Amino acid sequence: MAAGLLDIESLRREEIETILARSKEFQPEPGHTFKRFDTLRGRTIVNLFFEASTRTRTSFEIAAKRLGADILSITGSSSSVSKGESLVDTLNTLGAMRPDAIVMRHSASGAPHFLSRHLPIPIVNAGDGTHEHPTQALLDALTIIDRRGSLEELRVAIIGDIAHSRVARSNIFLLSKFGGRVVLCGPASLLPREMGRIAPGIELTCDMEEAIRDVDVIMMLRVQFERQEEAPIGANEYFRFFGLRPEHIALARPDVIVMHPGPINRGREISSEVADSQRSAILNQVENGIAVRMAVLERVLA
Ligand code: NCD
């Protein structure tokens, strides 16, 4: 199995620190664009996205190009194909193309792990079902360090559709390695009890005000309708109980930051006033996605 990046759970804290330190070196100076490097010249990366993506796919493309690699993106929905068939097809197709690394997003949890057991090529997980989204947690960590100075001992509220969120899982694993205390909050039907047991120091609540009180970071999540069959809660009702509004911000620490992996739904999980406020780090997250993915691609191809 070639070394790739499949999840945060199996990374050691020191490995996370090394990736974040390297990401910092790739951040552009204020007012400048990302520098170009030659590190991965002659290498070919295949970006294989079986699920919709704007930010993640584009930022892997930019990151690869900034390092001098050739990258090609293959997109398509796997929804009509059964899991087994699509993965076996994928395996054979990719084996024949012989890329140097594969970046993969798939609706099946564990799909990149499956590929990595069968292909002698490093695989980078760009989101697998409801399981993990490791580069998202790394870019979130870099954004927290930029805005708050450190990852140590933070109190973080993650609010929304916890049940279907790979972003929540990867962030929980990462934050808990740095002594973070995470409060998970959402409608009871989207807040499975088991999530409270995946790492130490996790609390669960359906009360948004309780979740936000005294936190350093608020992470909002989208309701991921594509992963559920239940009748959706109407946008107005959802916003009333779980939408982040200016009055909530006063309950948190004075220097709280608001994050969201995107895509955001204004008026459902977050108000425009908060999304566009000084407290919001949403666009910093997008920007940091490139630096983090440069560090990750360099690491897996070095
Ligand atoms: C997230 C994802 O795909 O898991 N988005 C992203 O990568 N920026 C979250 C989401 O889709 O809601």
PDB file of C-alpha atoms and ligand atoms in Angstrom:
ATOM      1  CA  MET A   1       0.000   0.000   0.000  1.00  0.00           C
ATOM      2  CA  ALA A   2       1.565   3.310  -1.084  1.00  0.00           C
ATOM      3  CA  ALA A   3       1.518   6.118   1.487  1.00  0.00           C
ATOM      4  CA  GLY A   4      -1.305   8.502   0.741  1.00  0.00           C
ATOM      5  CA  LEU A   5      -3.653  10.437   2.987  1.00  0.00           C
ATOM      6  CA  LEU A   6      -6.780   8.469   3.789  1.00  0.00           C
ATOM      7  CA  ASP A   7      -7.990   9.904   7.075  1.00  0.00           C
ATOM      8  CA  ILE A   8      -7.144  12.013  10.115  1.00  0.00           C
ATOM      9  CA  GLU A   9      -7.969   9.290  12.625  1.00  0.00           C
ATOM     10  CA  SER A  10      -4.810   7.303  11.850  1.00  0.00           C
ATOM     11  CA  LEU A  11      -2.445  10.311  11.713  1.00  0.00           C
ATOM     12  CA  ARG A  12      -0.228  11.090  14.675  1.00  0.00           C
ATOM     13  CA  ARG A  13      -0.324  14.579  16.129  1.00  0.00           C
ATOM     14  CA  GLU A  14       3.303  15.161  14.965  1.00  0.00           C
ATOM     15  CA  GLU A  15       2.352  14.269  11.381  1.00  0.00           C
ATOM     16  CA  ILE A  16      -0.473  16.809  11.479  1.00  0.00           C
ATOM     17  CA  GLU A  17       1.922  19.433  12.844  1.00  0.00           C
ATOM     18  CA  THR A  18       4.421  18.708  10.053  1.00  0.00           C
ATOM     19  CA  ILE A  19       1.750  19.114   7.344  1.00  0.00           C
ATOM     20  CA  LEU A  20       0.468  22.341   8.907  1.00  0.00           C
ATOM     21  CA  ALA A  21       3.990  23.783   9.242  1.00  0.00           C
ATOM     22  CA  ARG A  22       4.667  23.061   5.570  1.00  0.00           C
ATOM     23  CA  SER A  23       1.255  24.530   4.598  1.00  0.00           C
ATOM     24  CA  LYS A  24       2.221  27.759   6.349  1.00  0.00           C
ATOM     25  CA  GLU A  25       5.265  28.021   4.081  1.00  0.00           C
ATOM     26  CA  PHE A  26       2.975  27.776   1.054  1.00  0.00           C
ATOM     27  CA  GLN A  27       0.618  30.552   2.195  1.00  0.00           C
ATOM     28  CA  PRO A  28       1.010  33.630  -0.009  1.00  0.00           C
ATOM     29  CA  GLU A  29       2.135  36.984   1.392  1.00  0.00           C
ATOM     30  CA  PRO A  30      -0.832  39.312   1.927  1.00  0.00           C
ATOM     31  CA  GLY A  31      -1.876  40.805  -1.405  1.00  0.00           C
ATOM     32  CA  HIS A  32       0.112  38.235  -3.421  1.00  0.00           C
ATOM     33  CA  THR A  33      -0.836  35.027  -5.167  1.00  0.00           C
ATOM     34  CA  PHE A  34       0.499  31.526  -4.452  1.00  0.00           C
ATOM     35  CA  LYS A  35       4.124  31.062  -5.520  1.00  0.00           C
ATOM     36  CA  ARG A  36       5.063  28.520  -8.181  1.00  0.00           C
ATOM     37  CA  PHE A  37       7.387  25.610  -7.440  1.00  0.00           C
ATOM     38  CA  ASP A  38       8.951  22.878  -9.533  1.00  0.00           C
ATOM     39  CA  THR A  39       8.848  20.180  -6.881  1.00  0.00           C
ATOM     40  CA  LEU A  40       6.395  17.903  -8.686  1.00  0.00           C
ATOM     41  CA  ARG A  41       7.416  18.594 -12.286  1.00  0.00           C
ATOM     42  CA  GLY A  42       6.873  15.544 -14.492  1.00  0.00           C
ATOM     43  CA  ARG A  43       4.372  13.979 -12.081  1.00  0.00           C
ATOM     44  CA  THR A  44       0.790  13.234 -13.081  1.00  0.00           C
ATOM     45  CA  ILE A  45      -2.077  13.423 -10.606  1.00  0.00           C
ATOM     46  CA  VAL A  46      -5.589  12.210 -11.380  1.00  0.00           C
ATOM     47  CA  ASN A  47      -8.390  14.032  -9.598  1.00  0.00           C
ATOM     48  CA  LEU A  48     -11.251  11.545  -9.542  1.00  0.00           C
ATOM     49  CA  PHE A  49     -14.493  13.095  -8.310  1.00  0.00           C
ATOM     50  CA  PHE A  50     -17.565  10.895  -8.244  1.00  0.00           C
ATOM     51  CA  GLU A  51     -19.475  13.489  -6.223  1.00  0.00           C
ATOM     52  CA  ALA A  52     -20.194  17.170  -6.753  1.00  0.00           C
ATOM     53  CA  SER A  53     -17.453  19.556  -5.685  1.00  0.00           C
ATOM     54  CA  THR A  54     -16.385  23.105  -6.423  1.00  0.00           C
ATOM     55  CA  ARG A  55     -13.897  24.135  -3.739  1.00  0.00           C
ATOM     56  CA  THR A  56     -12.141  20.854  -3.126  1.00  0.00           C
ATOM     57  CA  ARG A  57     -11.606  19.823  -6.749  1.00  0.00           C
ATOM     58  CA  THR A  58     -10.509  23.278  -7.870  1.00  0.00           C
ATOM     59  CA  SER A  59      -8.121  23.735  -4.997  1.00  0.00           C
ATOM     60  CA  PHE A  60      -6.451  20.357  -5.597  1.00  0.00           C
ATOM     61  CA  GLU A  61      -6.043  21.429  -9.239  1.00  0.00           C
ATOM     62  CA  ILE A  62      -4.506  24.762  -8.322  1.00  0.00           C
ATOM     63  CA  ALA A  63      -2.304  23.167  -5.663  1.00  0.00           C
ATOM     64  CA  ALA A  64      -0.949  20.579  -8.128  1.00  0.00           C
ATOM     65  CA  LYS A  65      -0.275  23.235 -10.769  1.00  0.00           C
ATOM     66  CA  ARG A  66       1.517  25.486  -8.273  1.00  0.00           C
ATOM     67  CA  LEU A  67       3.891  22.593  -7.602  1.00  0.00           C
ATOM     68  CA  GLY A  68       4.505  21.992 -11.321  1.00  0.00           C
ATOM     69  CA  ALA A  69       2.551  18.702 -11.576  1.00  0.00           C
ATOM     70  CA  ASP A  70       0.183  17.763 -14.396  1.00  0.00           C
ATOM     71  CA  ILE A  71      -3.313  17.163 -13.092  1.00  0.00           C
ATOM     72  CA  LEU A  72      -6.408  15.976 -14.849  1.00  0.00           C
ATOM     73  CA  SER A  73      -9.854  15.909 -13.344  1.00  0.00           C
ATOM     74  CA  ILE A  74     -12.371  13.174 -14.036  1.00  0.00           C
ATOM     75  CA  THR A  75     -15.839  13.925 -12.714  1.00  0.00           C
ATOM     76  CA  GLY A  76     -19.037  11.971 -12.763  1.00  0.00           C
ATOM     77  CA  SER A  77     -21.744  10.662 -10.570  1.00  0.00           C
ATOM     78  CA  SER A  78     -21.600   7.081  -9.420  1.00  0.00           C
ATOM     79  CA  SER A  79     -25.181   7.174  -8.199  1.00  0.00           C
ATOM     80  CA  SER A  80     -26.548   4.762 -10.790  1.00  0.00           C
ATOM     81  CA  VAL A  81     -23.800   2.193 -10.369  1.00  0.00           C
ATOM     82  CA  SER A  82     -23.561  -0.124  -7.401  1.00  0.00           C
ATOM     83  CA  LYS A  83     -20.619   0.405  -5.094  1.00  0.00           C
ATOM     84  CA  GLY A  84     -18.832  -2.831  -5.958  1.00  0.00           C
ATOM     85  CA  GLU A  85     -19.085  -2.400  -9.707  1.00  0.00           C
ATOM     86  CA  SER A  86     -18.014   1.199  -9.801  1.00  0.00           C
ATOM     87  CA  LEU A  87     -14.983   0.640  -7.621  1.00  0.00           C
ATOM     88  CA  VAL A  88     -13.748  -2.356  -9.566  1.00  0.00           C
ATOM     89  CA  ASP A  89     -14.162  -0.432 -12.799  1.00  0.00           C
ATOM     90  CA  THR A  90     -12.357   2.483 -11.275  1.00  0.00           C
ATOM     91  CA  LEU A  91      -9.526   0.286 -10.154  1.00  0.00           C
ATOM     92  CA  ASN A  92      -8.934  -1.209 -13.568  1.00  0.00           C
ATOM     93  CA  THR A  93      -9.206   2.084 -15.388  1.00  0.00           C
ATOM     94  CA  LEU A  94      -6.801   3.806 -13.069  1.00  0.00           C
ATOM     95  CA  GLY A  95      -4.320   0.986 -12.982  1.00  0.00           C
ATOM     96  CA  ALA A  96      -4.073   1.246 -16.762  1.00  0.00           C
ATOM     97  CA  MET A  97      -3.467   5.005 -16.712  1.00  0.00           C
ATOM     98  CA  ARG A  98      -0.566   4.760 -14.256  1.00  0.00           C
ATOM     99  CA  PRO A  99      -0.778   8.166 -12.614  1.00  0.00           C
ATOM    100  CA  ASP A 100       1.654   9.082  -9.798  1.00  0.00           C
ATOM    101  CA  ALA A 101      -1.156   9.855  -7.338  1.00  0.00           C
ATOM    102  CA  ILE A 102      -4.940   9.811  -7.210  1.00  0.00           C
ATOM    103  CA  VAL A 103      -7.129  12.317  -5.401  1.00  0.00           C
ATOM    104  CA  MET A 104     -10.520  10.765  -4.879  1.00  0.00           C
ATOM    105  CA  ARG A 105     -13.998  11.792  -3.741  1.00  0.00           C
ATOM    106  CA  HIS A 106     -16.621   9.076  -3.547  1.00  0.00           C
ATOM    107  CA  SER A 107     -20.070   8.651  -2.023  1.00  0.00           C
ATOM    108  CA  ALA A 108     -19.114   5.309  -0.436  1.00  0.00           C
ATOM    109  CA  SER A 109     -17.390   5.493   2.943  1.00  0.00           C
ATOM    110  CA  GLY A 110     -14.100   3.583   2.690  1.00  0.00           C
ATOM    111  CA  ALA A 111     -13.800   3.801  -1.117  1.00  0.00           C
ATOM    112  CA  PRO A 112     -10.304   5.388  -1.055  1.00  0.00           C
ATOM    113  CA  HIS A 113      -9.146   2.813   1.504  1.00  0.00           C
ATOM    114  CA  PHE A 114     -10.356   0.066  -0.827  1.00  0.00           C
ATOM    115  CA  LEU A 115      -8.473   1.566  -3.775  1.00  0.00           C
ATOM    116  CA  SER A 116      -5.313   2.017  -1.772  1.00  0.00           C
ATOM    117  CA  ARG A 117      -5.271  -1.672  -0.861  1.00  0.00           C
ATOM    118  CA  HIS A 118      -5.351  -2.623  -4.535  1.00  0.00           C
ATOM    119  CA  LEU A 119      -3.273   0.012  -6.295  1.00  0.00           C
ATOM    120  CA  PRO A 120       0.423   0.729  -5.731  1.00  0.00           C
ATOM    121  CA  ILE A 121      -0.324   4.459  -6.059  1.00  0.00           C
ATOM    122  CA  PRO A 122      -0.753   7.009  -3.237  1.00  0.00           C
ATOM    123  CA  ILE A 123      -4.420   7.896  -2.747  1.00  0.00           C
ATOM    124  CA  VAL A 124      -5.578  11.165  -1.214  1.00  0.00           C
ATOM    125  CA  ASN A 125      -9.073  11.080   0.223  1.00  0.00           C
ATOM    126  CA  ALA A 126     -11.040  14.176  -0.856  1.00  0.00           C
ATOM    127  CA  GLY A 127     -14.166  13.034   1.013  1.00  0.00           C
ATOM    128  CA  ASP A 128     -15.571   9.504   1.317  1.00  0.00           C
ATOM    129  CA  GLY A 129     -19.287   9.221   2.047  1.00  0.00           C
ATOM    130  CA  THR A 130     -20.053  10.111   5.643  1.00  0.00           C
ATOM    131  CA  HIS A 131     -16.630   8.942   6.828  1.00  0.00           C
ATOM    132  CA  GLU A 132     -13.781  11.477   6.536  1.00  0.00           C
ATOM    133  CA  HIS A 133     -12.574  14.542   4.666  1.00  0.00           C
ATOM    134  CA  PRO A 134      -8.987  14.855   5.914  1.00  0.00           C
ATOM    135  CA  THR A 135      -7.792  17.839   3.870  1.00  0.00           C
ATOM    136  CA  GLN A 136     -10.842  19.820   5.030  1.00  0.00           C
ATOM    137  CA  ALA A 137      -9.911  19.254   8.687  1.00  0.00           C
ATOM    138  CA  LEU A 138      -6.297  20.230   7.937  1.00  0.00           C
ATOM    139  CA  LEU A 139      -7.315  23.468   6.227  1.00  0.00           C
ATOM    140  CA  ASP A 140      -9.716  24.188   9.082  1.00  0.00           C
ATOM    141  CA  ALA A 141      -6.854  23.656  11.544  1.00  0.00           C
ATOM    142  CA  LEU A 142      -4.593  26.016   9.576  1.00  0.00           C
ATOM    143  CA  THR A 143      -7.359  28.646   9.578  1.00  0.00           C
ATOM    144  CA  ILE A 144      -7.829  28.304  13.336  1.00  0.00           C
ATOM    145  CA  ILE A 145      -4.072  28.705  13.881  1.00  0.00           C
ATOM    146  CA  ASP A 146      -4.043  31.814  11.655  1.00  0.00           C
ATOM    147  CA  ARG A 147      -6.924  33.436  13.475  1.00  0.00           C
ATOM    148  CA  ARG A 148      -6.465  32.144  17.043  1.00  0.00           C
ATOM    149  CA  GLY A 149      -2.737  31.432  17.280  1.00  0.00           C
ATOM    150  CA  SER A 150      -2.989  27.786  18.367  1.00  0.00           C
ATOM    151  CA  LEU A 151      -4.976  24.572  18.177  1.00  0.00           C
ATOM    152  CA  GLU A 152      -4.349  23.711  21.793  1.00  0.00           C
ATOM    153  CA  GLU A 153      -7.280  23.089  24.196  1.00  0.00           C
ATOM    154  CA  LEU A 154      -9.935  24.783  22.085  1.00  0.00           C
ATOM    155  CA  ARG A 155     -13.633  24.666  22.741  1.00  0.00           C
ATOM    156  CA  VAL A 156     -15.381  24.142  19.416  1.00  0.00           C
ATOM    157  CA  ALA A 157     -19.095  23.883  18.580  1.00  0.00           C
ATOM    158  CA  ILE A 158     -19.962  21.916  15.438  1.00  0.00           C
ATOM    159  CA  ILE A 159     -23.573  22.608  14.494  1.00  0.00           C
ATOM    160  CA  GLY A 160     -25.901  21.105  11.898  1.00  0.00           C
ATOM    161  CA  ASP A 161     -26.184  17.754  10.146  1.00  0.00           C
ATOM    162  CA  ILE A 162     -23.667  15.848  12.272  1.00  0.00           C
ATOM    163  CA  ALA A 163     -24.988  12.444  11.183  1.00  0.00           C
ATOM    164  CA  HIS A 164     -23.923  12.775   7.553  1.00  0.00           C
ATOM    165  CA  SER A 165     -20.854  14.956   7.955  1.00  0.00           C
ATOM    166  CA  ARG A 166     -17.403  13.674   7.075  1.00  0.00           C
ATOM    167  CA  VAL A 167     -16.172  17.193   7.858  1.00  0.00           C
ATOM    168  CA  ALA A 168     -17.397  16.863  11.453  1.00  0.00           C
ATOM    169  CA  ARG A 169     -15.722  13.469  11.892  1.00  0.00           C
ATOM    170  CA  SER A 170     -12.342  14.577  10.535  1.00  0.00           C
ATOM    171  CA  ASN A 171     -12.421  17.740  12.641  1.00  0.00           C
ATOM    172  CA  ILE A 172     -13.359  15.816  15.786  1.00  0.00           C
ATOM    173  CA  PHE A 173     -10.413  13.444  15.283  1.00  0.00           C
ATOM    174  CA  LEU A 174      -8.018  16.312  14.631  1.00  0.00           C
ATOM    175  CA  LEU A 175      -9.146  18.641  17.432  1.00  0.00           C
ATOM    176  CA  SER A 176      -9.182  15.871  20.009  1.00  0.00           C
ATOM    177  CA  LYS A 177      -5.506  15.103  19.238  1.00  0.00           C
ATOM    178  CA  PHE A 178      -4.784  18.666  20.444  1.00  0.00           C
ATOM    179  CA  GLY A 179      -6.851  18.439  23.612  1.00  0.00           C
ATOM    180  CA  GLY A 180      -9.877  20.179  22.089  1.00  0.00           C
ATOM    181  CA  ARG A 181     -13.360  19.878  23.567  1.00  0.00           C
ATOM    182  CA  VAL A 182     -16.030  19.555  20.933  1.00  0.00           C
ATOM    183  CA  VAL A 183     -19.744  20.225  21.399  1.00  0.00           C
ATOM    184  CA  LEU A 184     -21.906  18.645  18.700  1.00  0.00           C
ATOM    185  CA  CYS A 185     -25.303  20.219  18.123  1.00  0.00           C
ATOM    186  CA  GLY A 186     -28.146  19.634  15.704  1.00  0.00           C
ATOM    187  CA  PRO A 187     -31.700  18.313  15.405  1.00  0.00           C
ATOM    188  CA  ALA A 188     -32.009  15.047  17.355  1.00  0.00           C
ATOM    189  CA  SER A 189     -32.559  13.085  14.128  1.00  0.00           C
ATOM    190  CA  LEU A 190     -29.193  14.336  12.791  1.00  0.00           C
ATOM    191  CA  LEU A 191     -27.219  13.937  16.033  1.00  0.00           C
ATOM    192  CA  PRO A 192     -26.398  10.260  16.566  1.00  0.00           C
ATOM    193  CA  ARG A 193     -25.334   9.304  20.095  1.00  0.00           C
ATOM    194  CA  GLU A 194     -22.419   7.236  18.709  1.00  0.00           C
ATOM    195  CA  MET A 195     -20.713  10.411  17.532  1.00  0.00           C
ATOM    196  CA  GLY A 196     -20.157  11.275  21.180  1.00  0.00           C
ATOM    197  CA  ARG A 197     -17.941   8.215  21.521  1.00  0.00           C
ATOM    198  CA  ILE A 198     -15.555   8.529  18.571  1.00  0.00           C
ATOM    199  CA  ALA A 199     -13.047  10.630  20.545  1.00  0.00           C
ATOM    200  CA  PRO A 200     -12.601  11.894  24.111  1.00  0.00           C
ATOM    201  CA  GLY A 201     -14.140  15.163  25.332  1.00  0.00           C
ATOM    202  CA  ILE A 202     -17.254  15.289  23.136  1.00  0.00           C
ATOM    203  CA  GLU A 203     -20.584  16.664  24.338  1.00  0.00           C
ATOM    204  CA  LEU A 204     -23.914  16.483  22.526  1.00  0.00           C
ATOM    205  CA  THR A 205     -26.819  18.902  22.737  1.00  0.00           C
ATOM    206  CA  CYS A 206     -29.854  19.916  20.685  1.00  0.00           C
ATOM    207  CA  ASP A 207     -29.798  23.391  22.231  1.00  0.00           C
ATOM    208  CA  MET A 208     -27.905  25.836  20.053  1.00  0.00           C
ATOM    209  CA  GLU A 209     -27.413  28.456  22.778  1.00  0.00           C
ATOM    210  CA  GLU A 210     -25.947  25.864  25.122  1.00  0.00           C
ATOM    211  CA  ALA A 211     -23.610  24.650  22.370  1.00  0.00           C
ATOM    212  CA  ILE A 212     -22.272  28.112  21.580  1.00  0.00           C
ATOM    213  CA  ARG A 213     -21.725  29.388  25.122  1.00  0.00           C
ATOM    214  CA  ASP A 214     -18.027  30.267  25.648  1.00  0.00           C
ATOM    215  CA  VAL A 215     -16.706  28.531  22.528  1.00  0.00           C
ATOM    216  CA  ASP A 216     -13.600  29.673  20.619  1.00  0.00           C
ATOM    217  CA  VAL A 217     -14.777  28.349  17.254  1.00  0.00           C
ATOM    218  CA  ILE A 218     -18.207  27.734  15.703  1.00  0.00           C
ATOM    219  CA  MET A 219     -18.281  25.363  12.726  1.00  0.00           C
ATOM    220  CA  MET A 220     -21.553  25.336  10.823  1.00  0.00           C
ATOM    221  CA  LEU A 221     -22.566  22.428   8.576  1.00  0.00           C
ATOM    222  CA  ARG A 222     -24.906  22.142   5.642  1.00  0.00           C
ATOM    223  CA  VAL A 223     -27.875  19.753   5.839  1.00  0.00           C
ATOM    224  CA  GLN A 224     -26.689  17.074   3.424  1.00  0.00           C
ATOM    225  CA  PHE A 225     -29.938  16.128   1.711  1.00  0.00           C
ATOM    226  CA  GLU A 226     -28.125  13.943  -0.799  1.00  0.00           C
ATOM    227  CA  ARG A 227     -27.270  11.494   1.990  1.00  0.00           C
ATOM    228  CA  GLN A 228     -30.696  11.041   3.582  1.00  0.00           C
ATOM    229  CA  GLU A 229     -34.147   9.828   2.755  1.00  0.00           C
ATOM    230  CA  GLU A 230     -36.087  11.418   5.617  1.00  0.00           C
ATOM    231  CA  ALA A 231     -38.467  14.283   4.868  1.00  0.00           C
ATOM    232  CA  PRO A 232     -36.343  17.400   5.109  1.00  0.00           C
ATOM    233  CA  ILE A 233     -37.020  19.987   7.808  1.00  0.00           C
ATOM    234  CA  GLY A 234     -38.247  23.189   6.098  1.00  0.00           C
ATOM    235  CA  ALA A 235     -35.643  25.948   5.699  1.00  0.00           C
ATOM    236  CA  ASN A 236     -37.517  28.426   7.917  1.00  0.00           C
ATOM    237  CA  GLU A 237     -38.009  25.985  10.742  1.00  0.00           C
ATOM    238  CA  TYR A 238     -34.425  24.787  10.522  1.00  0.00           C
ATOM    239  CA  PHE A 239     -33.125  28.355  10.563  1.00  0.00           C
ATOM    240  CA  ARG A 240     -35.251  29.163  13.609  1.00  0.00           C
ATOM    241  CA  PHE A 241     -33.652  26.420  15.715  1.00  0.00           C
ATOM    242  CA  PHE A 242     -30.242  25.790  14.149  1.00  0.00           C
ATOM    243  CA  GLY A 243     -29.427  28.816  11.987  1.00  0.00           C
ATOM    244  CA  LEU A 244     -26.495  30.937  13.188  1.00  0.00           C
ATOM    245  CA  ARG A 245     -27.585  34.547  13.730  1.00  0.00           C
ATOM    246  CA  PRO A 246     -25.858  37.672  15.121  1.00  0.00           C
ATOM    247  CA  GLU A 247     -27.469  37.265  18.570  1.00  0.00           C
ATOM    248  CA  HIS A 248     -25.726  33.898  18.989  1.00  0.00           C
ATOM    249  CA  ILE A 249     -22.270  35.391  18.543  1.00  0.00           C
ATOM    250  CA  ALA A 250     -22.524  37.308  21.833  1.00  0.00           C
ATOM    251  CA  LEU A 251     -22.803  34.004  23.734  1.00  0.00           C
ATOM    252  CA  ALA A 252     -19.401  32.766  22.541  1.00  0.00           C
ATOM    253  CA  ARG A 253     -15.918  34.033  23.449  1.00  0.00           C
ATOM    254  CA  PRO A 254     -15.412  37.641  22.303  1.00  0.00           C
ATOM    255  CA  ASP A 255     -12.848  36.582  19.671  1.00  0.00           C
ATOM    256  CA  VAL A 256     -14.870  33.597  18.378  1.00  0.00           C
ATOM    257  CA  ILE A 257     -14.473  32.664  14.724  1.00  0.00           C
ATOM    258  CA  VAL A 258     -17.222  31.260  12.517  1.00  0.00           C
ATOM    259  CA  MET A 259     -16.341  28.564   9.990  1.00  0.00           C
ATOM    260  CA  HIS A 260     -18.212  26.613   7.315  1.00  0.00           C
ATOM    261  CA  PRO A 261     -16.743  24.128   4.817  1.00  0.00           C
ATOM    262  CA  GLY A 262     -19.144  25.342   2.118  1.00  0.00           C
ATOM    263  CA  PRO A 263     -21.285  25.316   0.153  1.00  0.00           C
ATOM    264  CA  ILE A 264     -23.229  27.618   2.485  1.00  0.00           C
ATOM    265  CA  ASN A 265     -26.989  27.989   2.457  1.00  0.00           C
ATOM    266  CA  ARG A 266     -27.784  31.505   3.605  1.00  0.00           C
ATOM    267  CA  GLY A 267     -31.022  31.622   5.562  1.00  0.00           C
ATOM    268  CA  ARG A 268     -30.911  27.902   6.342  1.00  0.00           C
ATOM    269  CA  GLU A 269     -27.868  27.190   8.521  1.00  0.00           C
ATOM    270  CA  ILE A 270     -26.316  30.670   8.598  1.00  0.00           C
ATOM    271  CA  SER A 271     -27.517  34.257   8.255  1.00  0.00           C
ATOM    272  CA  SER A 272     -25.855  36.577   5.747  1.00  0.00           C
ATOM    273  CA  GLU A 273     -25.005  38.999   8.577  1.00  0.00           C
ATOM    274  CA  VAL A 274     -22.846  36.343  10.236  1.00  0.00           C
ATOM    275  CA  ALA A 275     -21.431  34.800   7.044  1.00  0.00           C
ATOM    276  CA  ASP A 276     -20.226  38.198   5.837  1.00  0.00           C
ATOM    277  CA  SER A 277     -19.083  39.509   9.234  1.00  0.00           C
ATOM    278  CA  GLN A 278     -15.581  40.058  10.623  1.00  0.00           C
ATOM    279  CA  ARG A 279     -16.028  36.900  12.708  1.00  0.00           C
ATOM    280  CA  SER A 280     -16.405  34.752   9.597  1.00  0.00           C
ATOM    281  CA  ALA A 281     -13.347  32.804   8.420  1.00  0.00           C
ATOM    282  CA  ILE A 282     -15.174  31.120   5.535  1.00  0.00           C
ATOM    283  CA  LEU A 283     -13.102  32.651   2.728  1.00  0.00           C
ATOM    284  CA  ASN A 284      -9.884  32.161   4.720  1.00  0.00           C
ATOM    285  CA  GLN A 285     -10.756  28.460   4.787  1.00  0.00           C
ATOM    286  CA  VAL A 286     -11.099  28.398   0.996  1.00  0.00           C
ATOM    287  CA  GLU A 287      -7.765  30.150   0.539  1.00  0.00           C
ATOM    288  CA  ASN A 288      -6.002  27.877   3.008  1.00  0.00           C
ATOM    289  CA  GLY A 289      -7.309  24.868   1.105  1.00  0.00           C
ATOM    290  CA  ILE A 290      -4.702  25.502  -1.575  1.00  0.00           C
ATOM    291  CA  ALA A 291      -1.723  25.784   0.812  1.00  0.00           C
ATOM    292  CA  VAL A 292      -2.799  22.645   2.685  1.00  0.00           C
ATOM    293  CA  ARG A 293      -3.305  20.634  -0.499  1.00  0.00           C
ATOM    294  CA  MET A 294       0.112  21.722  -1.769  1.00  0.00           C
ATOM    295  CA  ALA A 295       1.647  20.392   1.456  1.00  0.00           C
ATOM    296  CA  VAL A 296      -0.351  17.152   1.191  1.00  0.00           C
ATOM    297  CA  LEU A 297       0.486  16.505  -2.475  1.00  0.00           C
ATOM    298  CA  GLU A 298       4.156  17.214  -1.838  1.00  0.00           C
ATOM    299  CA  ARG A 299       4.129  14.825   1.095  1.00  0.00           C
ATOM    300  CA  VAL A 300       2.479  11.920  -0.709  1.00  0.00           C
ATOM    301  CA  LEU A 301       4.612  12.341  -3.852  1.00  0.00           C
ATOM    302  CA  ALA A 302       7.946  13.117  -2.203  1.00  0.00           C
TER     303      ALA A 302
HETATM  304  C1  NCD B   1     -18.074  19.400   2.336  1.00  0.00           C
HETATM  305  C2  NCD B   1     -18.092  17.979   1.802  1.00  0.00           C
HETATM  306  O1  NCD B   1     -18.130  17.760   0.599  1.00  0.00           O
HETATM  307  O2  NCD B   1     -18.049  17.110   2.641  1.00  0.00           O
HETATM  308  N1  NCD B   1     -17.747  20.377   1.398  1.00  0.00           N
HETATM  309  C3  NCD B   1     -16.449  20.642   1.039  1.00  0.00           C
HETATM  310  O3  NCD B   1     -15.675  19.773   0.739  1.00  0.00           O
HETATM  311  N2  NCD B   1     -16.042  21.922   1.072  1.00  0.00           N
HETATM  312  C4  NCD B   1     -19.305  19.719   3.089  1.00  0.00           C
HETATM  313  C5  NCD B   1     -20.620  19.735   2.370  1.00  0.00           C
HETATM  314  O4  NCD B   1     -20.743  19.298   1.237  1.00  0.00           O
HETATM  315  O5  NCD B   1     -21.586  20.194   2.992  1.00  0.00           O
END
